[in-house]
mmCIF file of C-alpha atoms in Angstrom:
data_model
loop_
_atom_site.group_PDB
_atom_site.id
_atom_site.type_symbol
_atom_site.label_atom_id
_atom_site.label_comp_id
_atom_site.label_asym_id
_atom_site.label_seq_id
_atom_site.Cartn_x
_atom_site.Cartn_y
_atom_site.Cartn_z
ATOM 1 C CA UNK A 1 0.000 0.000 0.000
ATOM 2 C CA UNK A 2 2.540 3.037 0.882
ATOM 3 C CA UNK A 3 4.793 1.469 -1.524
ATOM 4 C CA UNK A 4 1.813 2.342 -4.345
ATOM 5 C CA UNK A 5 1.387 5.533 -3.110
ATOM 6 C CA UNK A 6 4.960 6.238 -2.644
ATOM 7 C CA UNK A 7 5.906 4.950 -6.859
ATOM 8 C CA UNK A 8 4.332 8.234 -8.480
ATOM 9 C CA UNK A 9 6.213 10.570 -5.731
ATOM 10 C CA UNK A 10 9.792 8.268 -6.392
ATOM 11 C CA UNK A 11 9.095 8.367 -10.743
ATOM 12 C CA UNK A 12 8.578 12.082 -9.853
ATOM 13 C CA UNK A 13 11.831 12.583 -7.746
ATOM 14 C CA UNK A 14 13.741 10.414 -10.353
ATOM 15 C CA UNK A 15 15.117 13.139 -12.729
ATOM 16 C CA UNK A 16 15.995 15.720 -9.763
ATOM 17 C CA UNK A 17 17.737 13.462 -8.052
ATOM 18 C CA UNK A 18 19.698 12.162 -11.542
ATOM 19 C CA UNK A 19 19.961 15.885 -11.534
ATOM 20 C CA UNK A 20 21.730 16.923 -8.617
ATOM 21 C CA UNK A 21 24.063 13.723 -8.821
ATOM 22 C CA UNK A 22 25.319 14.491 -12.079
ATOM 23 C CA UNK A 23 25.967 18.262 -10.804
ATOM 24 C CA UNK A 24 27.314 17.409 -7.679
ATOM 25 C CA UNK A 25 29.334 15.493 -10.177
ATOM 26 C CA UNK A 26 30.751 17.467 -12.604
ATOM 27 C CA UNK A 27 31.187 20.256 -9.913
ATOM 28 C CA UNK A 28 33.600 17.807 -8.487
ATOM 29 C CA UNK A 29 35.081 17.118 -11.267
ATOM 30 C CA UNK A 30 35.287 20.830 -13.032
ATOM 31 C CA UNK A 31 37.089 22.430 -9.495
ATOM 32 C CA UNK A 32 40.747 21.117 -10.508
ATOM 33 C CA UNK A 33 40.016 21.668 -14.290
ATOM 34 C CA UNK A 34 39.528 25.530 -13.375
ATOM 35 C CA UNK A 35 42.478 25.703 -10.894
ATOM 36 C CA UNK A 36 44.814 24.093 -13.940
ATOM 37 C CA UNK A 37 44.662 27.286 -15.189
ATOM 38 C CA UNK A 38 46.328 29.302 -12.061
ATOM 39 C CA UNK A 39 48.822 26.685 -11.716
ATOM 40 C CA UNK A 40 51.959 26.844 -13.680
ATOM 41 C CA UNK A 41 52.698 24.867 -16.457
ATOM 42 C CA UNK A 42 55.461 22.079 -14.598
ATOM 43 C CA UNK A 43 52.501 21.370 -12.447
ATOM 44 C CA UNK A 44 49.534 20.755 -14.536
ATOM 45 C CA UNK A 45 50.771 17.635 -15.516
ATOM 46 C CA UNK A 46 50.174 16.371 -12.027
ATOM 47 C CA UNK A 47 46.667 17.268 -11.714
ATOM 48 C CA UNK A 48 44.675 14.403 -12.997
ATOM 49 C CA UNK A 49 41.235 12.766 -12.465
ATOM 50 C CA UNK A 50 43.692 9.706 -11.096
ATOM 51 C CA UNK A 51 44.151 11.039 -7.587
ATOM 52 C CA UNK A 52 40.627 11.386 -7.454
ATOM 53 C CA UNK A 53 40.405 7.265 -7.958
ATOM 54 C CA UNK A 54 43.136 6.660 -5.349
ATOM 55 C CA UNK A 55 41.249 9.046 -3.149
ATOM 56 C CA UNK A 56 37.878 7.561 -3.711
ATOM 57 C CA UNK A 57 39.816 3.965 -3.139
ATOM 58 C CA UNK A 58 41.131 4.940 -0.057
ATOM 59 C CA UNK A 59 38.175 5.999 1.668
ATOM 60 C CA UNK A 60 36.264 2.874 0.240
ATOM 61 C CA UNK A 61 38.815 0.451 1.827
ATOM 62 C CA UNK A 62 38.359 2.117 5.388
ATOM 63 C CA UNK A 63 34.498 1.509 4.731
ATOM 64 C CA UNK A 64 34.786 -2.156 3.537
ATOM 65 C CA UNK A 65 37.174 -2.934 6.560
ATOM 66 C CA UNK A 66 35.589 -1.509 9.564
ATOM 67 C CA UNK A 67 32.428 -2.170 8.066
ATOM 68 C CA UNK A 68 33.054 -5.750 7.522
ATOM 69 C CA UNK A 69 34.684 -6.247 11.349
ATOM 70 C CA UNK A 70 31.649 -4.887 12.823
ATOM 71 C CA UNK A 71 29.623 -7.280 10.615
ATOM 72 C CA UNK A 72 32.235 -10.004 11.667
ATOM 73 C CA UNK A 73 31.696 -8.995 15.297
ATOM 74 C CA UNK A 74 27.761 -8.861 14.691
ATOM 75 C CA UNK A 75 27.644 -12.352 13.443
ATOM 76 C CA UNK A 76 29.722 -14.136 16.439
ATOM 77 C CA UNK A 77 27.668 -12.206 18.703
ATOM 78 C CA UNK A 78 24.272 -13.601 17.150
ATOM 79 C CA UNK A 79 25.633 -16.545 16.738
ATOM 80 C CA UNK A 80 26.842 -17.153 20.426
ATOM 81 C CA UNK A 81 23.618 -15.901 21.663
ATOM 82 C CA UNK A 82 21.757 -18.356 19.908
ATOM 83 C CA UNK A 83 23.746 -20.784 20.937
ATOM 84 C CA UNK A 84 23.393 -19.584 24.591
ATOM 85 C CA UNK A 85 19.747 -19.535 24.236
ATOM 86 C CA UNK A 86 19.390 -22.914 22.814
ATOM 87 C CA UNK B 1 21.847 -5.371 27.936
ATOM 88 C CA UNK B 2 25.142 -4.744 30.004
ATOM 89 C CA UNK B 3 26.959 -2.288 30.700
ATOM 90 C CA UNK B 4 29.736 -3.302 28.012
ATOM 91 C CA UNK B 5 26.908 -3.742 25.483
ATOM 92 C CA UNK B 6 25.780 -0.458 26.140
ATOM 93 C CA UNK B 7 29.152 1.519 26.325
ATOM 94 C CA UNK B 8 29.933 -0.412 22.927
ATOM 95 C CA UNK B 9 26.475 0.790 21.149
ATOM 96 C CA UNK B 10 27.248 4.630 22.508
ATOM 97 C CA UNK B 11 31.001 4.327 20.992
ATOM 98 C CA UNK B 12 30.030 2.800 18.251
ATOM 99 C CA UNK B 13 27.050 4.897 17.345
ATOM 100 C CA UNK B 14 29.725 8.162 18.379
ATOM 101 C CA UNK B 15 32.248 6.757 16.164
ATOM 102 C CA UNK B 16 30.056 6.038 13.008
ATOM 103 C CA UNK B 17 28.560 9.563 12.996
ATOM 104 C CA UNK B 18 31.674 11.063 13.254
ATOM 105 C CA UNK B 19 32.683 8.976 10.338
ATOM 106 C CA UNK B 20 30.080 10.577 8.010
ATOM 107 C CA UNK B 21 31.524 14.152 9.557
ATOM 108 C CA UNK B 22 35.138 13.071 8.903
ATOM 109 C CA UNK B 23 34.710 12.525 5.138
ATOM 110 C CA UNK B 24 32.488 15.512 4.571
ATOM 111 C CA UNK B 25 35.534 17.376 6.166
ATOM 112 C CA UNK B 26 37.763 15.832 3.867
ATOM 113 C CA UNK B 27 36.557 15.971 1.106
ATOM 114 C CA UNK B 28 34.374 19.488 1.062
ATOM 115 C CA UNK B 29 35.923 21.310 3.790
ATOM 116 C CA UNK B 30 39.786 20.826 4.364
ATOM 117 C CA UNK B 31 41.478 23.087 1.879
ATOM 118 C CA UNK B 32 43.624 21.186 -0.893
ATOM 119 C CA UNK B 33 47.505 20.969 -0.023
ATOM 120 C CA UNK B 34 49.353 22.959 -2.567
ATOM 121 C CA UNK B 35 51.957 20.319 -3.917
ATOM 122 C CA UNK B 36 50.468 16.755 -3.795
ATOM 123 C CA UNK B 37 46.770 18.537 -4.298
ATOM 124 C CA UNK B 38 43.872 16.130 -3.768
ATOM 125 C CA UNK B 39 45.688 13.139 -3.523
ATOM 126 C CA UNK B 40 46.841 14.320 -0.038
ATOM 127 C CA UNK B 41 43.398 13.676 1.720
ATOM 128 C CA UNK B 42 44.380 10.291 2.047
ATOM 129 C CA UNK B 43 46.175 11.686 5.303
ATOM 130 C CA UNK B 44 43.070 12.312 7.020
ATOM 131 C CA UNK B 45 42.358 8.494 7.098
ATOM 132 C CA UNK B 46 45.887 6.979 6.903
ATOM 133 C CA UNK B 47 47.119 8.668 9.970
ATOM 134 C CA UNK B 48 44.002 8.080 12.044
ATOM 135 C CA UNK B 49 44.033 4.234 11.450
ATOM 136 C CA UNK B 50 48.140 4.187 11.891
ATOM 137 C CA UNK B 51 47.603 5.834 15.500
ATOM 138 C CA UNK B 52 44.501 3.344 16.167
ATOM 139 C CA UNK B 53 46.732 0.324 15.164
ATOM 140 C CA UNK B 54 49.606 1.333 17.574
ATOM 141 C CA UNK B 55 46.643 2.326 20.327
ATOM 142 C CA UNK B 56 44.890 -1.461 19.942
ATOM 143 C CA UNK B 57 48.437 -3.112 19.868
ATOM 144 C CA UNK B 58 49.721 -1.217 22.437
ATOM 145 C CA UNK B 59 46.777 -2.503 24.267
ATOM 146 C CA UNK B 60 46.742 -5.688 23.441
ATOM 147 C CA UNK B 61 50.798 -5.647 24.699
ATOM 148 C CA UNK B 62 49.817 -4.422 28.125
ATOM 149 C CA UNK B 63 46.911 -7.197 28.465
ATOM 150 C CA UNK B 64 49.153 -9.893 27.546
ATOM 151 C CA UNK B 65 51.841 -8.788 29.867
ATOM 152 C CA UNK B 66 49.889 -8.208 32.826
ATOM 153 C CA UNK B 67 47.483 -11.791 31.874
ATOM 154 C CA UNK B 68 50.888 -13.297 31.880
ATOM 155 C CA UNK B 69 51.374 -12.165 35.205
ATOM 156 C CA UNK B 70 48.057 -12.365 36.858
ATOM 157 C CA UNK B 71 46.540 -15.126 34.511
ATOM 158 C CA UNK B 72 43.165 -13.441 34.470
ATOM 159 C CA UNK B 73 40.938 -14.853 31.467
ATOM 160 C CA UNK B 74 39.474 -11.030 31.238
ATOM 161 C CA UNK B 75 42.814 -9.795 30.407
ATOM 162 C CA UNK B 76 43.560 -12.037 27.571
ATOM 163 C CA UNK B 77 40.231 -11.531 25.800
ATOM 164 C CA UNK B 78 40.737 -7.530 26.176
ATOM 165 C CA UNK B 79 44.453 -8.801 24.668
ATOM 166 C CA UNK B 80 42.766 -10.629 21.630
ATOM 167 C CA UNK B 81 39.390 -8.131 21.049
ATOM 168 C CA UNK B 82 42.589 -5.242 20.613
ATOM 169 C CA UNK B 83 44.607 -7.136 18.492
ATOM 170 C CA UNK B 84 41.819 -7.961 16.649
ATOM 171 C CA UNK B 85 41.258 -4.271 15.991
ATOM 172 C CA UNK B 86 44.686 -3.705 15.614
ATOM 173 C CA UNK B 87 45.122 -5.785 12.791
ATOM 174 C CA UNK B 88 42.100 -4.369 11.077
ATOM 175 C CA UNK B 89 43.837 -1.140 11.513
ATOM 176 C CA UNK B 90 46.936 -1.851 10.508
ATOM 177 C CA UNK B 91 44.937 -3.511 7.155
ATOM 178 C CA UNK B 92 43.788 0.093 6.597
ATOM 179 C CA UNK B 93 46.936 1.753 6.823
ATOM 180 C CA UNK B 94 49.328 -0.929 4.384
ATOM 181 C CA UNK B 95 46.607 -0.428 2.212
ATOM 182 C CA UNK B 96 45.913 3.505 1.859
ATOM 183 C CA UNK B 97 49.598 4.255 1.991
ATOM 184 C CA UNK B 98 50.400 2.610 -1.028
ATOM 185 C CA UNK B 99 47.720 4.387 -2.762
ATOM 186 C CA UNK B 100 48.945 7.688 -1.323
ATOM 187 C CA UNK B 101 52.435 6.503 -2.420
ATOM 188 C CA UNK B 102 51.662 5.592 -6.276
ATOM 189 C CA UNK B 103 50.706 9.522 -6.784
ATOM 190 C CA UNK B 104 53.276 11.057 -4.162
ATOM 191 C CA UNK B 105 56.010 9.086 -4.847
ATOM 192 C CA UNK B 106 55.369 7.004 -8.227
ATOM 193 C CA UNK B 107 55.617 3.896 -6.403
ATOM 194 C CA UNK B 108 52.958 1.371 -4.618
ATOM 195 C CA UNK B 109 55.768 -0.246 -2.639
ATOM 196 C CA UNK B 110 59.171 0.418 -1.703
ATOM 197 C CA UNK B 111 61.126 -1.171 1.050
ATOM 198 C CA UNK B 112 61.779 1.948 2.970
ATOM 199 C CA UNK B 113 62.228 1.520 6.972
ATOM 200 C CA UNK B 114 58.720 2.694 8.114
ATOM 201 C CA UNK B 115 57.117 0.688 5.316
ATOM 202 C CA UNK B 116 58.843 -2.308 6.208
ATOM 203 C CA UNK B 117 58.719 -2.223 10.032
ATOM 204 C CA UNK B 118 54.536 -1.806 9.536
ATOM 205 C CA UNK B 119 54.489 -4.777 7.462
ATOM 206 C CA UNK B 120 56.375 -6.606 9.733
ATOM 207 C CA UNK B 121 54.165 -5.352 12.311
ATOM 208 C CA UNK B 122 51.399 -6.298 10.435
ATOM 209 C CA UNK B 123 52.949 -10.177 10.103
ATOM 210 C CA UNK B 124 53.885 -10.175 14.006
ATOM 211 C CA UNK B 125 49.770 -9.813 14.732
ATOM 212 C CA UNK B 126 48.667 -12.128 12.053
ATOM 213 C CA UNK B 127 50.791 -14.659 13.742
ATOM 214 C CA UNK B 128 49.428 -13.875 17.270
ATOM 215 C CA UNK B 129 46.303 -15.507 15.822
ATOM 216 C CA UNK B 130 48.317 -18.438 14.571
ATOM 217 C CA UNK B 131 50.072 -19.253 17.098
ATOM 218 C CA UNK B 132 47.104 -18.949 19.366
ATOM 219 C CA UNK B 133 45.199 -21.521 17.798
ATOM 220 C CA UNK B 134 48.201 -23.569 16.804
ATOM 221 C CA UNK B 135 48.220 -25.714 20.278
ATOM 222 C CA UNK B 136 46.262 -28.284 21.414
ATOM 223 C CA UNK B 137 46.339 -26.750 25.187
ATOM 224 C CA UNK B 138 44.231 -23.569 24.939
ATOM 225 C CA UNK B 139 45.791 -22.093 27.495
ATOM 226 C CA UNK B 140 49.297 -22.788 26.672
ATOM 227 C CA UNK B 141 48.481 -21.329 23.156
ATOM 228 C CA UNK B 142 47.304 -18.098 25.001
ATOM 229 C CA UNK B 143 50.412 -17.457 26.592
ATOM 230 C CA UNK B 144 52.408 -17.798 23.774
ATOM 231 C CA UNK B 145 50.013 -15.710 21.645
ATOM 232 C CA UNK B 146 50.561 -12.637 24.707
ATOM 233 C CA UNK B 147 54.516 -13.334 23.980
ATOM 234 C CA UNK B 148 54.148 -12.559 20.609
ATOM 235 C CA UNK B 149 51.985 -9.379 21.520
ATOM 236 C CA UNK B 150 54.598 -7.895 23.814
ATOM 237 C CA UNK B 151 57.339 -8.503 20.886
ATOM 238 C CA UNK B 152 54.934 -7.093 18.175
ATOM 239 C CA UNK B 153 54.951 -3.906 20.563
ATOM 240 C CA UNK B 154 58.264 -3.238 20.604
ATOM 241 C CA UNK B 155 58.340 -2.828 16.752
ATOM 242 C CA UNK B 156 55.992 0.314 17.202
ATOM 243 C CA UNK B 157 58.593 2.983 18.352
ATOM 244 C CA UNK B 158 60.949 1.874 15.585
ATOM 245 C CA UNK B 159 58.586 2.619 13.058
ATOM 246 C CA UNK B 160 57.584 5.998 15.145
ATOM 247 C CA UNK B 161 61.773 6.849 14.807
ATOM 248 C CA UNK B 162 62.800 5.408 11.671
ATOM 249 C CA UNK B 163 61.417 8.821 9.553
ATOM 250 C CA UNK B 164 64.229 10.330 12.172
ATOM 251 C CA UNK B 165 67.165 7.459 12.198
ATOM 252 C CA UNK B 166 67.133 6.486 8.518
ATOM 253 C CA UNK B 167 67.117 7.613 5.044
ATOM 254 C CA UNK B 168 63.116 7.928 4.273
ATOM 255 C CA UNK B 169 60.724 8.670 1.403
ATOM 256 C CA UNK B 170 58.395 9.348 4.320
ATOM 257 C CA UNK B 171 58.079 13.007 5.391
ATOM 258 C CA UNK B 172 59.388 14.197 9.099
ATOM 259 C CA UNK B 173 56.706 14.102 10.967
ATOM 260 C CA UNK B 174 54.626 17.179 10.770
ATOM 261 C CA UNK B 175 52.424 17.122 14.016
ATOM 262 C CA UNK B 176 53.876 14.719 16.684
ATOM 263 C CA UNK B 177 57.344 17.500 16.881
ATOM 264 C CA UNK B 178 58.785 19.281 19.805
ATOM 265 C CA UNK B 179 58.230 22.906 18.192
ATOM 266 C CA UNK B 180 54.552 22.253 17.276
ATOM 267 C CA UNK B 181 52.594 21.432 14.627
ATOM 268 C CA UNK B 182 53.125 22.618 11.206
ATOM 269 C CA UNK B 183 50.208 22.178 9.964
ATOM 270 C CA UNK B 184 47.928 24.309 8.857
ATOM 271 C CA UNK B 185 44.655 25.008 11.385
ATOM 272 C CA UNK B 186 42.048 23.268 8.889
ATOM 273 C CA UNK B 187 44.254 20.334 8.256
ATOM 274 C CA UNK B 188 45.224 20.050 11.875
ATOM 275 C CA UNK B 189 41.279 20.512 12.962
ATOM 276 C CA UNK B 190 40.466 17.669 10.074
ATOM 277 C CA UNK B 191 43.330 15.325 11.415
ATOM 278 C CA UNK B 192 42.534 15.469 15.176
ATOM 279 C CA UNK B 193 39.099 15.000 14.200
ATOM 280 C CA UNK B 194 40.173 11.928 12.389
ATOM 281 C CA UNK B 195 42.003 10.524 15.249
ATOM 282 C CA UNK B 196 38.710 11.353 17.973
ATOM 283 C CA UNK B 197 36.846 9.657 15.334
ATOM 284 C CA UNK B 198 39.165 6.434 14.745
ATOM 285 C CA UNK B 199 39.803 6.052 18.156
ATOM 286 C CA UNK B 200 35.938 6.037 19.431
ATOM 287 C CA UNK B 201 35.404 3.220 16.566
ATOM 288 C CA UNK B 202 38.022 1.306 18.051
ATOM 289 C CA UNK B 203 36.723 1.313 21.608
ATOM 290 C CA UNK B 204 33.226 0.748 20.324
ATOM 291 C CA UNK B 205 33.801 -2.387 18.238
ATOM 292 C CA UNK B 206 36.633 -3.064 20.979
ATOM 293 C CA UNK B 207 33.903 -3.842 23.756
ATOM 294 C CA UNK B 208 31.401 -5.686 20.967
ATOM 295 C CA UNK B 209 34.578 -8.070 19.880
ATOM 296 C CA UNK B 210 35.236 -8.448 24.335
ATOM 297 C CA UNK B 211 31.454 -9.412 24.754
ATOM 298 C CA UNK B 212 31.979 -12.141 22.323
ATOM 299 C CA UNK B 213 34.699 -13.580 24.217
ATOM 300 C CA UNK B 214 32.297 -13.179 27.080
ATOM 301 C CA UNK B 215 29.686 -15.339 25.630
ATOM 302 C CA UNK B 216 32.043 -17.722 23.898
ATOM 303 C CA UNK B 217 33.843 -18.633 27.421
ATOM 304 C CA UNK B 218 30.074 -19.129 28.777
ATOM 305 C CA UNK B 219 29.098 -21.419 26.024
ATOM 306 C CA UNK B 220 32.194 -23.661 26.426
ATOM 307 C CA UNK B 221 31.935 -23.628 30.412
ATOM 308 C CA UNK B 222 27.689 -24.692 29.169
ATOM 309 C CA UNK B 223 28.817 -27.108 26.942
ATOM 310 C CA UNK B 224 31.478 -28.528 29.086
ATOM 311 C CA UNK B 225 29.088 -28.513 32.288
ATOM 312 C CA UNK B 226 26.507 -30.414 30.522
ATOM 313 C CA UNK B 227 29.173 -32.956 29.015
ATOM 314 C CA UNK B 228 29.774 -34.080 32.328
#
């Protein structure tokens, strides 16, 4: 039921949201394209999309890995309590 | 719930928001350092999760040292839940550095003193594990696990000094100095921020990982009780 009423509102929110993403996007992208041209020319070279990747990496890999030990710890914990329980 | 349970969902719940915070601050906040550029905000995470790793294996050291003295059961699950963490840690930083590293210094790996006393580091605690489940007495496996602890430890202020003693591609350090930090006021804000943040994770997930030892040693002493 709220999921019916809830599909017209999402279908309408769609294309703002594809919106905003693909701004917040290319706003992220455009800021080192724009200070390129302050920088000198021995340094433009260095600025690249490919920090952005071993940024974006970076931060994923803390996510995964204390993510996935409190999962780990989640799962003993069930686990032993069930076990406890039974 | 306990009181462990509870400390552990306040920590936790603490930690995780300030999480979220941390990488807004990194990555919309914290102005752009002027020669590595973006690549640098890798800091703001590597650092934290180096100073949790030495935090949870200094930890885990002091446990195993004083469970070798005292023999109290709590003391070598406080041990294991930190080098648990510690590990995890350590994971984080031998894996972000690298990717710092390929932009900074054009390199993944190279076997410079800092990066090779971490990895060792990183070996010492994966053998803790090993070695504690490598016996058939439990107990004598526990005490030789705490041995290895205490000797993992002592790598921790060599790889704190070696930026100072040897020839590095690290930098100096740039906060931990007797003049001060260097650092700009954002960055430092960001990076101490970081740290909080890190730590309160730790200690969180810390107490979750000690109230499974809890329950484990209840189920055996069940399943033992019942056997007999």
């Amino acid at each position: 039921m709220i999921a019916m009423t809830l599909r017209p509102v999402l279908r309408f929110a769609r294309l703002p949201i594809l919106a905003g993403a693909l701004a917040l996007g290319a706003h992220m992208l455009a800021d080192p394209l724009v200070a390129q041209e302050a920088l000198p020319g021995s340094q433009m070279a260095r600025q690249s999309l490919r920090p952005y990747w071993h940024v974006f990496a970076a931060y994923a890999i803390v996510i995964v890995l204390i993510g996935g030990w409190a999962f780990s710890i989640a799962r003993r914990l069930r686990s032993l309590e069930e076990r406890l329980v039974d | 719930m306990t009181g462990i349970r509870r400390g552990a969902v306040a920590l936790t719940l603490l930690g995780l928001a300030g999480l979220v915070a941390l990488f807004w601050l990194s990555f919309f906040w914290v102005s752009t350092e002027v020669t590595q550029g973006v690549v640098q905000r890798i800091f703001y995470v590597h650092v934290p999760a180096a100073w949790t790793a030495f935090l949870a294996i200094g930890i885990s050291a002091l446990c195993s040292a004083v469970y070798l003295w005292l023999r109290d059961e709590r003391l070598d699950r406080a041990a294991l839940a930190a080098a648990e963490g510690g590990l995890v840690f350590a994971t984080i930083v031998l894996t972000t550095g690298p990717l710092w590293g390929k932009i900074a210094w054009g390199t993944y790996w190279t076997w410079e003193p800092r990066l090779t006393l971490t990895l060792l580091l990183w070996f010492i605690f994966a053998g803790y594990f090993m070695v504690r489940n490598a016996t058939e007495d439990p107990d004598k496996g526990k005490r030789f696990a705490a041995v290895v602890a205490i000797v993992g430890a002592l790598d921790i202020p060599f790889i704190h000094v070696s930026v100072l003693w040897f020839r590095s591609l690290h930098p100096q350090p740039v906060v931990a100095k007797v003049e001060g930090p260097t650092l700009p006021g954002d960055m430092l804000a960001t990076l101490f921020f970081g740290l909080g943040t890190f730590t309160l994770l730790f200690f969180g997930l810390f107490l979750f990982r000690y109230a499974v030892e809890g329950l484990r040693t209840r189920a055996e002493l069940r399943t033992r009780t019942s056997a007999a």
